[in-house]
C-alpha positions as a LaTeX table, in Angstrom:
\begin{tabular}{lrrr}
\hline
Residue & $x$ (\AA) & $y$ (\AA) & $z$ (\AA) \\
\hline
Unk1 & $-20.54$ & 28.64 & $-66.64$ \\
Unk2 & $-22.00$ & 25.91 & $-64.39$ \\
Unk3 & $-19.75$ & 24.61 & $-61.63$ \\
Unk4 & $-20.89$ & 21.46 & $-59.88$ \\
Unk5 & $-19.91$ & 20.83 & $-56.30$ \\
Unk6 & $-19.44$ & 17.34 & $-54.89$ \\
Unk7 & $-17.48$ & 14.18 & $-55.43$ \\
Unk8 & $-17.26$ & 12.03 & $-58.49$ \\
Unk9 & $-18.22$ & 8.39 & $-58.25$ \\
Unk10 & $-14.57$ & 7.38 & $-58.64$ \\
Unk11 & $-13.56$ & 9.44 & $-55.62$ \\
Unk12 & $-16.31$ & 7.90 & $-53.49$ \\
Unk13 & $-15.41$ & 4.35 & $-54.57$ \\
Unk14 & $-11.72$ & 5.01 & $-53.88$ \\
Unk15 & $-12.43$ & 6.25 & $-50.34$ \\
Unk16 & $-14.71$ & 3.26 & $-49.65$ \\
Unk17 & $-12.06$ & 0.85 & $-50.96$ \\
Unk18 & $-9.41$ & 2.37 & $-48.69$ \\
Unk19 & $-11.76$ & 2.19 & $-45.69$ \\
Unk20 & $-12.57$ & $-1.45$ & $-46.46$ \\
Unk21 & $-8.87$ & $-2.25$ & $-46.71$ \\
Unk22 & $-8.21$ & $-0.67$ & $-43.30$ \\
Unk23 & $-11.08$ & $-2.62$ & $-41.70$ \\
Unk24 & $-9.83$ & $-5.84$ & $-43.29$ \\
Unk25 & $-6.32$ & $-5.30$ & $-41.95$ \\
Unk26 & $-7.64$ & $-4.62$ & $-38.44$ \\
Unk27 & $-9.87$ & $-7.70$ & $-38.39$ \\
Unk28 & $-7.08$ & $-9.96$ & $-39.67$ \\
Unk29 & $-4.07$ & $-8.53$ & $-37.83$ \\
Unk30 & $-5.62$ & $-7.84$ & $-34.43$ \\
Unk31 & $-6.68$ & $-11.43$ & $-33.58$ \\
Unk32 & $-3.27$ & $-12.74$ & $-34.66$ \\
Unk33 & $-1.56$ & $-10.16$ & $-32.46$ \\
Unk34 & $-3.76$ & $-11.12$ & $-29.51$ \\
Unk35 & $-2.99$ & $-14.83$ & $-30.03$ \\
Unk36 & 0.74 & $-14.06$ & $-30.06$ \\
Unk37 & 0.42 & $-12.06$ & $-26.84$ \\
Unk38 & $-1.46$ & $-14.89$ & $-25.12$ \\
Unk39 & 1.17 & $-17.39$ & $-26.31$ \\
Unk40 & 3.93 & $-15.16$ & $-24.93$ \\
Unk41 & 2.14 & $-15.15$ & $-21.57$ \\
Unk42 & 1.95 & $-18.96$ & $-21.76$ \\
Unk43 & 5.70 & $-19.16$ & $-22.38$ \\
Unk44 & 6.29 & $-16.92$ & $-19.36$ \\
Unk45 & 4.22 & $-19.23$ & $-17.14$ \\
Unk46 & 6.05 & $-22.22$ & $-18.61$ \\
Unk47 & 9.33 & $-20.58$ & $-17.58$ \\
Unk48 & 7.98 & $-20.08$ & $-14.05$ \\
Unk49 & 7.20 & $-23.78$ & $-13.83$ \\
Unk50 & 10.65 & $-24.75$ & $-15.16$ \\
Unk51 & 12.18 & $-22.50$ & $-12.50$ \\
Unk52 & 9.91 & $-24.08$ & $-9.87$ \\
Unk53 & 11.15 & $-27.56$ & $-10.87$ \\
Unk54 & 14.76 & $-26.40$ & $-10.50$ \\
Unk55 & 14.06 & $-24.84$ & $-7.10$ \\
Unk56 & 12.18 & $-27.94$ & $-5.94$ \\
Unk57 & 15.08 & $-30.18$ & $-6.98$ \\
Unk58 & 17.62 & $-27.90$ & $-5.27$ \\
Unk59 & 15.66 & $-27.86$ & $-2.02$ \\
Unk60 & 15.21 & $-31.63$ & $-2.00$ \\
Unk61 & 18.68 & $-32.83$ & $-3.03$ \\
Unk62 & 17.76 & $-33.62$ & $-6.61$ \\
Unk63 & 14.42 & $-35.33$ & $-5.95$ \\
Unk64 & 11.78 & $-34.87$ & $-8.64$ \\
Unk65 & 8.38 & $-33.34$ & $-7.86$ \\
Unk66 & 5.48 & $-35.76$ & $-7.92$ \\
Unk67 & 2.49 & $-33.40$ & $-8.02$ \\
Unk68 & 1.60 & $-30.13$ & $-9.67$ \\
Unk69 & 0.56 & $-28.72$ & $-6.30$ \\
Unk70 & 4.17 & $-29.05$ & $-5.10$ \\
Unk71 & 5.38 & $-26.94$ & $-8.04$ \\
Unk72 & 2.58 & $-24.40$ & $-7.85$ \\
Unk73 & 3.72 & $-23.50$ & $-4.34$ \\
Unk74 & 7.08 & $-22.42$ & $-5.82$ \\
Unk75 & 5.42 & $-20.36$ & $-8.57$ \\
Unk76 & 2.95 & $-18.37$ & $-6.44$ \\
Unk77 & 0.18 & $-20.84$ & $-7.13$ \\
Unk78 & $-1.97$ & $-23.25$ & $-5.17$ \\
Unk79 & $-3.46$ & $-26.73$ & $-5.32$ \\
Unk80 & $-6.25$ & $-27.08$ & $-7.85$ \\
Unk81 & $-9.81$ & $-27.88$ & $-6.86$ \\
Unk82 & $-11.27$ & $-31.17$ & $-8.04$ \\
Unk83 & $-13.03$ & $-30.04$ & $-11.21$ \\
Unk84 & $-12.77$ & $-30.27$ & $-15.00$ \\
Unk85 & $-10.69$ & $-27.65$ & $-16.80$ \\
Unk86 & $-10.40$ & $-27.52$ & $-20.58$ \\
Unk87 & $-11.80$ & $-31.04$ & $-20.86$ \\
Unk88 & $-9.33$ & $-32.55$ & $-18.37$ \\
Unk89 & $-10.37$ & $-33.64$ & $-14.89$ \\
Unk90 & $-8.25$ & $-31.97$ & $-12.22$ \\
Unk91 & $-7.49$ & $-33.35$ & $-8.79$ \\
Unk92 & $-6.20$ & $-31.68$ & $-5.65$ \\
Unk93 & $-2.70$ & $-32.98$ & $-6.48$ \\
Unk94 & $-2.64$ & $-30.75$ & $-9.59$ \\
Unk95 & $-1.43$ & $-27.18$ & $-9.28$ \\
Unk96 & $-3.05$ & $-23.98$ & $-10.51$ \\
Unk97 & $-1.47$ & $-20.64$ & $-11.38$ \\
Unk98 & $-2.33$ & $-17.14$ & $-12.56$ \\
Unk99 & $-5.84$ & $-16.90$ & $-11.08$ \\
Unk100 & $-6.82$ & $-20.40$ & $-12.22$ \\
Unk101 & $-5.74$ & $-19.75$ & $-15.81$ \\
Unk102 & $-3.16$ & $-22.55$ & $-15.91$ \\
Unk103 & $-3.03$ & $-26.00$ & $-14.36$ \\
Unk104 & 0.10 & $-28.03$ & $-13.72$ \\
Unk105 & 0.32 & $-31.80$ & $-13.72$ \\
Unk106 & 3.44 & $-33.87$ & $-13.04$ \\
Unk107 & 3.86 & $-37.34$ & $-14.46$ \\
Unk108 & 6.45 & $-39.78$ & $-15.69$ \\
Unk109 & 7.05 & $-40.23$ & $-19.39$ \\
Unk110 & 6.31 & $-43.66$ & $-20.78$ \\
Unk111 & 9.54 & $-45.18$ & $-21.98$ \\
Unk112 & 10.83 & $-43.54$ & $-25.14$ \\
Unk113 & 7.62 & $-41.80$ & $-26.20$ \\
Unk114 & 5.87 & $-38.49$ & $-25.71$ \\
Unk115 & 2.83 & $-40.22$ & $-24.26$ \\
Unk116 & 2.27 & $-39.11$ & $-20.67$ \\
Unk117 & 1.21 & $-41.50$ & $-17.97$ \\
Unk118 & $-0.98$ & $-38.70$ & $-16.62$ \\
Unk119 & $-2.39$ & $-35.55$ & $-18.13$ \\
Unk120 & $-2.09$ & $-33.71$ & $-21.40$ \\
Unk121 & $-0.37$ & $-30.53$ & $-22.52$ \\
Unk122 & $-2.64$ & $-27.94$ & $-24.09$ \\
Unk123 & $-3.38$ & $-24.22$ & $-23.83$ \\
Unk124 & $-4.55$ & $-24.54$ & $-20.23$ \\
Unk125 & $-2.58$ & $-27.50$ & $-18.89$ \\
Unk126 & 1.18 & $-27.53$ & $-18.37$ \\
Unk127 & 2.59 & $-31.04$ & $-18.26$ \\
Unk128 & 5.85 & $-31.66$ & $-16.40$ \\
Unk129 & 7.49 & $-34.93$ & $-17.44$ \\
Unk130 & 10.01 & $-36.30$ & $-14.96$ \\
Unk131 & 13.00 & $-38.34$ & $-16.18$ \\
Unk132 & 12.51 & $-36.73$ & $-19.58$ \\
Unk133 & 14.06 & $-34.10$ & $-21.83$ \\
Unk134 & 12.83 & $-32.15$ & $-24.83$ \\
Unk135 & 13.22 & $-33.83$ & $-28.18$ \\
Unk136 & 15.49 & $-32.03$ & $-30.67$ \\
Unk137 & 12.56 & $-30.23$ & $-32.34$ \\
Unk138 & 11.41 & $-28.81$ & $-29.00$ \\
Unk139 & 7.83 & $-29.91$ & $-29.64$ \\
Unk140 & 7.65 & $-32.82$ & $-27.22$ \\
Unk141 & 9.55 & $-34.88$ & $-24.68$ \\
Unk142 & 11.64 & $-38.03$ & $-24.89$ \\
Unk143 & 13.17 & $-40.22$ & $-22.19$ \\
Unk144 & 16.01 & $-38.64$ & $-20.25$ \\
Unk145 & 17.99 & $-39.25$ & $-17.09$ \\
Unk146 & 16.39 & $-39.53$ & $-13.65$ \\
Unk147 & 17.43 & $-35.95$ & $-12.80$ \\
Unk148 & 16.01 & $-34.34$ & $-15.96$ \\
Unk149 & 12.54 & $-32.91$ & $-16.48$ \\
Unk150 & 10.70 & $-31.38$ & $-19.43$ \\
Unk151 & 7.92 & $-28.79$ & $-19.22$ \\
Unk152 & 5.49 & $-29.12$ & $-22.13$ \\
Unk153 & 2.65 & $-26.76$ & $-23.02$ \\
Unk154 & 0.41 & $-26.20$ & $-26.02$ \\
Unk155 & 0.24 & $-22.87$ & $-27.83$ \\
Unk156 & $-2.78$ & $-21.25$ & $-29.38$ \\
Unk157 & $-1.14$ & $-19.92$ & $-32.54$ \\
Unk158 & $-0.81$ & $-22.83$ & $-34.94$ \\
Unk159 & $-1.85$ & $-25.39$ & $-32.33$ \\
Unk160 & 1.78 & $-26.33$ & $-31.68$ \\
Unk161 & 3.37 & $-27.70$ & $-28.54$ \\
Unk162 & 6.46 & $-26.18$ & $-26.96$ \\
Unk163 & 8.89 & $-27.93$ & $-24.62$ \\
Unk164 & 11.39 & $-26.45$ & $-22.16$ \\
Unk165 & 14.18 & $-28.48$ & $-20.55$ \\
Unk166 & 14.86 & $-28.19$ & $-16.85$ \\
\hline
\end{tabular}
């Protein structure tokens, strides 16, 4: 009787298919997980800025901040250098946080819209709108009272914008 040692072609194909499935899951799931982690870090920084606005207002009898550098000082940051970050020109009145990973700009909201008078909100820039509040969807800001402020930032996952009331 002749006994053959080895694997059949079906066994080899099955093992290769399982290995390919594992690689596919890693290459699809891992980048999404990393994006979610970076977005969570962005939300944490956004919360720091919202807290900085509250502290600034408390220390100045309700006055609103006028520059990002003022807020950065309350969130362990500093004034930004005059340069271009993520396609937006920064000035020394802007603030920077987290080893220059985030930049903060303060500006008034044009009446009734989410169009800023200065700056943009994206993955790198945090826009603080004074006299504004978050719209009901939480994706942008609308006009509010003189004492209100909204902190708006873009997220990487889905390209959405998130707003936090102060």
